[in-house]
PDB file of C-alpha atoms in Angstrom:
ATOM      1  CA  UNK O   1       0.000   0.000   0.000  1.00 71.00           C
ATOM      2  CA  UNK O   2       0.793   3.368  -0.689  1.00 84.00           C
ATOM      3  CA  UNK O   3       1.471   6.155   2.029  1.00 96.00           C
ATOM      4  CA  UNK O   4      -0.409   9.505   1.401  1.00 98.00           C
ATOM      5  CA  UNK O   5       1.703  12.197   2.927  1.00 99.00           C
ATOM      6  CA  UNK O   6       0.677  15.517   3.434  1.00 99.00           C
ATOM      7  CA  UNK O   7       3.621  18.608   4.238  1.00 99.00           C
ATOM      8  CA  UNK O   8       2.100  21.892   6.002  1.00 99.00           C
ATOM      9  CA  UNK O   9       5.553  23.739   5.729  1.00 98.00           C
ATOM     10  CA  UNK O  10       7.886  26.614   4.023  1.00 97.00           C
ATOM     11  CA  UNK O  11       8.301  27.054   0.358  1.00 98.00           C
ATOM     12  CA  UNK O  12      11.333  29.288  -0.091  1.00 98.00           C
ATOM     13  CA  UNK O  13      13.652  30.141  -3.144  1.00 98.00           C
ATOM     14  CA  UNK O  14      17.131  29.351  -2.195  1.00 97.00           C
ATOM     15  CA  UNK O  15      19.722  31.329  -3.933  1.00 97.00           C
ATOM     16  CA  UNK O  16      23.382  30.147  -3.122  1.00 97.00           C
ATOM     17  CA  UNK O  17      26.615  32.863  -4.164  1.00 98.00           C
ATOM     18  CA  UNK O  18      29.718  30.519  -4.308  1.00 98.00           C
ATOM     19  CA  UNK O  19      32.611  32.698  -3.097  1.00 98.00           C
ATOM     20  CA  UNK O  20      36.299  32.352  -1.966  1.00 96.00           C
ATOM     21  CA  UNK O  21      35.687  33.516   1.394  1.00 95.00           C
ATOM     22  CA  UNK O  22      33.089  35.099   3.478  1.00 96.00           C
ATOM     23  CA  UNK O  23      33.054  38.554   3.677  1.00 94.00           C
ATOM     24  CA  UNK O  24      34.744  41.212   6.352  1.00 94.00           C
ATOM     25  CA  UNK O  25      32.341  43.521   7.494  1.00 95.00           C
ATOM     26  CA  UNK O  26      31.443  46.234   5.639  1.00 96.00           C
ATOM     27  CA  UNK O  27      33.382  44.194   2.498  1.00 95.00           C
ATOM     28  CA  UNK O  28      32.051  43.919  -0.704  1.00 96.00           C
ATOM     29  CA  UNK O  29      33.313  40.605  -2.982  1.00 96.00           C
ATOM     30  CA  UNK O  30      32.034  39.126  -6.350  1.00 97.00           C
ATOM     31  CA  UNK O  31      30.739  35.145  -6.733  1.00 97.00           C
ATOM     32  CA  UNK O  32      32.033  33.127  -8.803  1.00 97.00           C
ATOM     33  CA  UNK O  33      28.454  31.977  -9.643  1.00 98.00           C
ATOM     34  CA  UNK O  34      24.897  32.031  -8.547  1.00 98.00           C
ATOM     35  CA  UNK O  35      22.274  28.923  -8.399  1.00 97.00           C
ATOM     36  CA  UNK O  36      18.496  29.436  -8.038  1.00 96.00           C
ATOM     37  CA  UNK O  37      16.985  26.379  -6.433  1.00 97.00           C
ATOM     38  CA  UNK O  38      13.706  25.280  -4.737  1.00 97.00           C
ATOM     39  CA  UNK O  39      14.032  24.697  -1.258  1.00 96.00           C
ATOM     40  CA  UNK O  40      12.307  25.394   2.381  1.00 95.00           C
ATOM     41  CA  UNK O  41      11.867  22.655   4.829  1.00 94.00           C
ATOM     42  CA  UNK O  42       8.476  21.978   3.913  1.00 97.00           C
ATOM     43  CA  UNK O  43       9.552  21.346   0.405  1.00 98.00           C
ATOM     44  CA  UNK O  44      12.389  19.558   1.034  1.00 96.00           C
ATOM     45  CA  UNK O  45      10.398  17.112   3.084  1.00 97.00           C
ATOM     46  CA  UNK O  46       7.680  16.691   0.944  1.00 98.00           C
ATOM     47  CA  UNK O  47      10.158  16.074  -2.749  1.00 98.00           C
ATOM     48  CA  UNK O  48      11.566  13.383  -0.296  1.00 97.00           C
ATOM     49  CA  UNK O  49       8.317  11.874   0.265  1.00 98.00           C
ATOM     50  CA  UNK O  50       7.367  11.913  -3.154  1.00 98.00           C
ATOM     51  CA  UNK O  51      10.842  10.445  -4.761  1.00 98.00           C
ATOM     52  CA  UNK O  52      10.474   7.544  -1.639  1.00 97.00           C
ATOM     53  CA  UNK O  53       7.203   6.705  -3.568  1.00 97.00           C
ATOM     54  CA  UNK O  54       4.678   8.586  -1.528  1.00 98.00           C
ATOM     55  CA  UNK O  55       1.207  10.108  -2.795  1.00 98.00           C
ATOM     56  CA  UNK O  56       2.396  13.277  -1.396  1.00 99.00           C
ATOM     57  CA  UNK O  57      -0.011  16.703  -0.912  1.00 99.00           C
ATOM     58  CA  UNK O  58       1.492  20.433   0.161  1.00 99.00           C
ATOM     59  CA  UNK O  59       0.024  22.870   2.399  1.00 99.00           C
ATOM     60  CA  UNK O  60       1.618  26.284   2.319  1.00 99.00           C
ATOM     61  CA  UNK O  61       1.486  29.748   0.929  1.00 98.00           C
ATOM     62  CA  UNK O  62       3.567  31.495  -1.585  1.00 99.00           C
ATOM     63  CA  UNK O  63       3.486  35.126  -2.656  1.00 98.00           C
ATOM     64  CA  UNK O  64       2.115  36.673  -5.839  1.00 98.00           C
ATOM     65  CA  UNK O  65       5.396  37.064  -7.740  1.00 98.00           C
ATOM     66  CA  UNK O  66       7.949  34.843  -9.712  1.00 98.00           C
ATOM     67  CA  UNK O  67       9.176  33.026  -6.943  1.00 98.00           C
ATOM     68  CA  UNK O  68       5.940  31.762  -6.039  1.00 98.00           C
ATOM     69  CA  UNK O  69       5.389  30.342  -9.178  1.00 98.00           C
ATOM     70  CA  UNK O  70       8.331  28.817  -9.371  1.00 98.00           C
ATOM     71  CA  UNK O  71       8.126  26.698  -6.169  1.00 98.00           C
ATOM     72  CA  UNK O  72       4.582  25.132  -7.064  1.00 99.00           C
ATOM     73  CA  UNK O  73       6.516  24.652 -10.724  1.00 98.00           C
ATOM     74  CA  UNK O  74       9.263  22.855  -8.730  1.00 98.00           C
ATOM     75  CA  UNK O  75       6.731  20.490  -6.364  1.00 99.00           C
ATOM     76  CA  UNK O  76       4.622  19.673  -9.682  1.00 99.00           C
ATOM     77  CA  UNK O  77       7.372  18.752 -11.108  1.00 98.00           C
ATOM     78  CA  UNK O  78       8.183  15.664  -8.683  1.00 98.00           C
ATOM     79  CA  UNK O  79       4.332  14.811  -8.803  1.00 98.00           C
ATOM     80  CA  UNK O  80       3.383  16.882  -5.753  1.00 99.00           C
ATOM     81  CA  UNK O  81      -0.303  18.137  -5.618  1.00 99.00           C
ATOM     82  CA  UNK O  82      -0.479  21.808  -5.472  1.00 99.00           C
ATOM     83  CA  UNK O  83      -3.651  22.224  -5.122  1.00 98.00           C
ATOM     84  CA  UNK O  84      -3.851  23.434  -1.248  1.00 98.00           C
ATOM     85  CA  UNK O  85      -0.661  26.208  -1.867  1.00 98.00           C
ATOM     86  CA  UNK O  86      -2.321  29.457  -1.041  1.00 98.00           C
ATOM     87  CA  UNK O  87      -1.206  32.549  -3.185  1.00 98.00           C
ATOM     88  CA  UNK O  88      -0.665  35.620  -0.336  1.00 98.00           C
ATOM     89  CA  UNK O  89      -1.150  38.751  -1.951  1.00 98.00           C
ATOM     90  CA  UNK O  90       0.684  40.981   0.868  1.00 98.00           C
ATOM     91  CA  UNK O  91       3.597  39.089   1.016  1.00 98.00           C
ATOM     92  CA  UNK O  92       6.524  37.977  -0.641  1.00 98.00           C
ATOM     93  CA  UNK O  93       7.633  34.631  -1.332  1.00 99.00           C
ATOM     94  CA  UNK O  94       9.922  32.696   1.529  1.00 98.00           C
ATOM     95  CA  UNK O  95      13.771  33.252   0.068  1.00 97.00           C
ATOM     96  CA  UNK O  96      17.258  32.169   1.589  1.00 95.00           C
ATOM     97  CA  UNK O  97      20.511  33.838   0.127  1.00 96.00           C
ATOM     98  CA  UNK O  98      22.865  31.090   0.817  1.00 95.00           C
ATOM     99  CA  UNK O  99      26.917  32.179   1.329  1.00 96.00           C
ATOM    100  CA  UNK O 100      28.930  29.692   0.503  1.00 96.00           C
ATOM    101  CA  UNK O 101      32.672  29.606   0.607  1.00 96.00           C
ATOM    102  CA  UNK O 102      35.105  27.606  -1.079  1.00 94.00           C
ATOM    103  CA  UNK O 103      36.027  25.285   2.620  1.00 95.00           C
ATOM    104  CA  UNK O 104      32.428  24.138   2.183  1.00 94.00           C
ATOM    105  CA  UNK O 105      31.446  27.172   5.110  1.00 94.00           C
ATOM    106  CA  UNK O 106      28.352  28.951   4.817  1.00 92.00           C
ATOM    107  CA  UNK O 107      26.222  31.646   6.344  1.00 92.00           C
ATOM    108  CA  UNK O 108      22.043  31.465   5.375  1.00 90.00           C
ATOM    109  CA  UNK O 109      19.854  34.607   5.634  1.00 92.00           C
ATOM    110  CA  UNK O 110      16.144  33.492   5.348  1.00 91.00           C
ATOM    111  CA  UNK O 111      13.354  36.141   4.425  1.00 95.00           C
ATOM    112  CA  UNK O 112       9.994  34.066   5.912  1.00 96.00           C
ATOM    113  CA  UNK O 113       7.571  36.415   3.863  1.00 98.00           C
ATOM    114  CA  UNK O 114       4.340  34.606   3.013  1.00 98.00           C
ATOM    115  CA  UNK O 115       5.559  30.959   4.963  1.00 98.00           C
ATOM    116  CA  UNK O 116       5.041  33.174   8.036  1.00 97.00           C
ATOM    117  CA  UNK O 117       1.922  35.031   7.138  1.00 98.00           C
ATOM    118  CA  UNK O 118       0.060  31.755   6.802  1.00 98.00           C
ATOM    119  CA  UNK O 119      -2.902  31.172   9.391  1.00 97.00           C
ATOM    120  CA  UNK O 120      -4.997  28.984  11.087  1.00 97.00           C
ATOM    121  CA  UNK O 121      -8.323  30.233   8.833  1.00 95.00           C
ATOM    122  CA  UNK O 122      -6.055  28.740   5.843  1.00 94.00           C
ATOM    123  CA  UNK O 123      -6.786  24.908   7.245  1.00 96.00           C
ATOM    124  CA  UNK O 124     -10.963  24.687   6.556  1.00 94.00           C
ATOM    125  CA  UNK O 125     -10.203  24.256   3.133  1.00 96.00           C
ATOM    126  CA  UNK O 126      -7.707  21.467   3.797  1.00 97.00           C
ATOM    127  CA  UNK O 127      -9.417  19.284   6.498  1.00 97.00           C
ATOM    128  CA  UNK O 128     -10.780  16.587   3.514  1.00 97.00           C
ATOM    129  CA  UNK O 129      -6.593  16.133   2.703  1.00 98.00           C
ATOM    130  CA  UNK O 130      -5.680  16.088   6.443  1.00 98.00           C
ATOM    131  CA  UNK O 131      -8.461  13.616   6.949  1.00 98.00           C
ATOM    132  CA  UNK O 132      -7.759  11.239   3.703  1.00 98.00           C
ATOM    133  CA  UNK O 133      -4.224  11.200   4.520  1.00 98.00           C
ATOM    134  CA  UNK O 134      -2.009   8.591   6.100  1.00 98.00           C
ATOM    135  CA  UNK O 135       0.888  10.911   7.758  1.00 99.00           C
ATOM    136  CA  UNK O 136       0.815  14.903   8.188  1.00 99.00           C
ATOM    137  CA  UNK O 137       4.659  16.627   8.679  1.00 98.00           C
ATOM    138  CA  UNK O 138       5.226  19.744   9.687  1.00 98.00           C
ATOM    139  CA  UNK O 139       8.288  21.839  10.897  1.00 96.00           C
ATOM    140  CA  UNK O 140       9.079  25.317  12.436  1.00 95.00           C
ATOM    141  CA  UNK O 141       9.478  27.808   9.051  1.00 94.00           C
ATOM    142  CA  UNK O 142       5.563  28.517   9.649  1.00 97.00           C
ATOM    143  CA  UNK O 143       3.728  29.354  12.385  1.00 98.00           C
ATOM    144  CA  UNK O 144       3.787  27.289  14.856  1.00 98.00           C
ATOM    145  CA  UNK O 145      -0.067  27.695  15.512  1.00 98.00           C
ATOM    146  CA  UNK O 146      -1.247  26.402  12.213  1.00 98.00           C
ATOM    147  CA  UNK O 147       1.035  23.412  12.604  1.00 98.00           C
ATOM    148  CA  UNK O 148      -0.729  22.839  15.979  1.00 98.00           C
ATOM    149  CA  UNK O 149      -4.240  23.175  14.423  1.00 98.00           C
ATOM    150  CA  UNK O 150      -3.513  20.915  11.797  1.00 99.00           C
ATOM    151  CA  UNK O 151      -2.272  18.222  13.798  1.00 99.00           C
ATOM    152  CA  UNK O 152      -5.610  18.636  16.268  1.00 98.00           C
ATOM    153  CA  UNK O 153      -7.396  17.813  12.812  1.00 98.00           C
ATOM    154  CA  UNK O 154      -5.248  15.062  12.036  1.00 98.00           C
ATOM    155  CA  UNK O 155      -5.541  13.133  15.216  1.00 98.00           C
ATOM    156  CA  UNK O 156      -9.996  13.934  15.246  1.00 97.00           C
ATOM    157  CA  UNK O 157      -8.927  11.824  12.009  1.00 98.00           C
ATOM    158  CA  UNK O 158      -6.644   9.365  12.944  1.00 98.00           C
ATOM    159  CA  UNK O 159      -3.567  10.382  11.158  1.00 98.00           C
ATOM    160  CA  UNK O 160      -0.260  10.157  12.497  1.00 98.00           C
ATOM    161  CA  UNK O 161       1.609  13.447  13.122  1.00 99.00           C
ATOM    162  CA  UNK O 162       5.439  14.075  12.410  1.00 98.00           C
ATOM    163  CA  UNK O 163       7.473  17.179  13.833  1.00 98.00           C
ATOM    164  CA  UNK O 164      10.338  18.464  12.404  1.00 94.00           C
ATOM    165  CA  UNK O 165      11.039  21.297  15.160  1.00 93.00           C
ATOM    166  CA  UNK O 166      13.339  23.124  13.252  1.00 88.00           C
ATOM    167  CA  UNK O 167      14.549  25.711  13.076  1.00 88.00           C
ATOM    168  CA  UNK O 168      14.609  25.443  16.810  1.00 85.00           C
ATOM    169  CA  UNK O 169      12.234  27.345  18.991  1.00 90.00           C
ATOM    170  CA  UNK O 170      10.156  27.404  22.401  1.00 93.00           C
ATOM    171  CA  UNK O 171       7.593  24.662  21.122  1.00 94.00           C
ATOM    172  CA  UNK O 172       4.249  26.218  22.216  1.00 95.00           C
ATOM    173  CA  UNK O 173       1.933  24.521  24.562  1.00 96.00           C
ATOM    174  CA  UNK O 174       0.051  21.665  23.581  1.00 97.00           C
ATOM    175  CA  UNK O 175       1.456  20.662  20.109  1.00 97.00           C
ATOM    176  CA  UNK O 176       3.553  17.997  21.673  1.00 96.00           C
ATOM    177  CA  UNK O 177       0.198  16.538  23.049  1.00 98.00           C
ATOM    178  CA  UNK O 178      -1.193  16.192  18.927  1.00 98.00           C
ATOM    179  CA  UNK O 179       2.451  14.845  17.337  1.00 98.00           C
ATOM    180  CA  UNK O 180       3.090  11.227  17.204  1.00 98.00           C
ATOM    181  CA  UNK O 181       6.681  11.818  16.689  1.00 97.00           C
ATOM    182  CA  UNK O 182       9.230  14.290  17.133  1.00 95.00           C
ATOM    183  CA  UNK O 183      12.786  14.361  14.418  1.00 93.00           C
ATOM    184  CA  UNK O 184      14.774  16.794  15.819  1.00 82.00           C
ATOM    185  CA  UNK O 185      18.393  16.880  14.540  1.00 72.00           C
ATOM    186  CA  UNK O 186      21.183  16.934  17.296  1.00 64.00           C
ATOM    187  CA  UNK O 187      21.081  21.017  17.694  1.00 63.00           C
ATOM    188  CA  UNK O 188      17.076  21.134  18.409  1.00 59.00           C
ATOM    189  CA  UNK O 189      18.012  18.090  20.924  1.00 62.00           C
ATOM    190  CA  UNK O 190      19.634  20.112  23.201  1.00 63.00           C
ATOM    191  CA  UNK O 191      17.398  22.962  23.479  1.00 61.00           C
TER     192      UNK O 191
END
């Protein structure tokens, strides 16, 4: 049998410089080259369910611009449904400019923009998903209050719940109560 999986999480552009070496303050340098790519934890986690062979849904928001478009391109692309991706008007699409230097260092400055705008109103239209679905995953890139209102409707549903409490954060009360299990890597361990 085949797992449905649905991802409430981030959709954000990722674009990586490649330099020598990080900048001094107040230093301006050149890349040696520039890569657009789709990324967010939310998308990452669901393109990995999908590629493992998962029927695999999305639940974010993206802003009206470019970048929007090109992360429900991206998730189509590896056979993700689309169809609960909200379009925020007021806000820009989640972006990351990625440093990264030639010793494999980097240093990641994340713009949340519409992944952080989304709210708990968004999840009416998405309880028939949540309730047909096998596993819900979530992580920290969105509010932490629609996660926890999703995962009430999963369990009045019976679906397991996975956290992914990262980037690490106070986790706010009660959304440990509604998640079946917790991934944390060895930095959201310890706090």
């Amino acid at each position: 049998m085949t797992n449905k999986v649905v991802v409430l999480g981030s959709l954000n552009v990722d674009t990586t410089l490649h330099i020598d070496q990080m900048p001094k303050p107040g230093e301006t340098i050149s890349a040696r080259s520039k890569t657009n790519s789709a990324g967010g934890k939310g998308a990452n986690q669901a393109v990995a369910a999908a590629r493992s062979g998962a029927i695999t849904s999305f639940i974010g928001q993206v802003g009206d611009d470019g970048n929007g478009q090109f992360m429900i391109d991206a998730l189509k692309n590896d056979r993700i449904n689309t169809d609960h991706v909200a379009v925020d008007q007021a806000h820009g699409t989640g972006s990351a400019v990625i440093l990264l230097d030639s010793q494999g260092q980097n240093s990641i400055m994340v713009y949340g923009g519409a992944n952080q705008a989304m709210e708990t109103g968004m999840l009416a239209k998405s309880e028939s998903l949540i309730e047909s679905a096998d596993i819900l995953i979530s992580e920290f890139e969105t509010p932490q209050e629609v996660t926890y209102e999703a995962f009430k409707l999963a369990k009045k549903h019976g679906v397991t719940t996975i956290l992914n409490p990262a980037p690490a954060s106070k986790i706010i009360d009660g959304l440990l109560e509604v998640t079946d299990l917790i991934v944390p890597n060895e930095t959201e361990s310890a706090t």
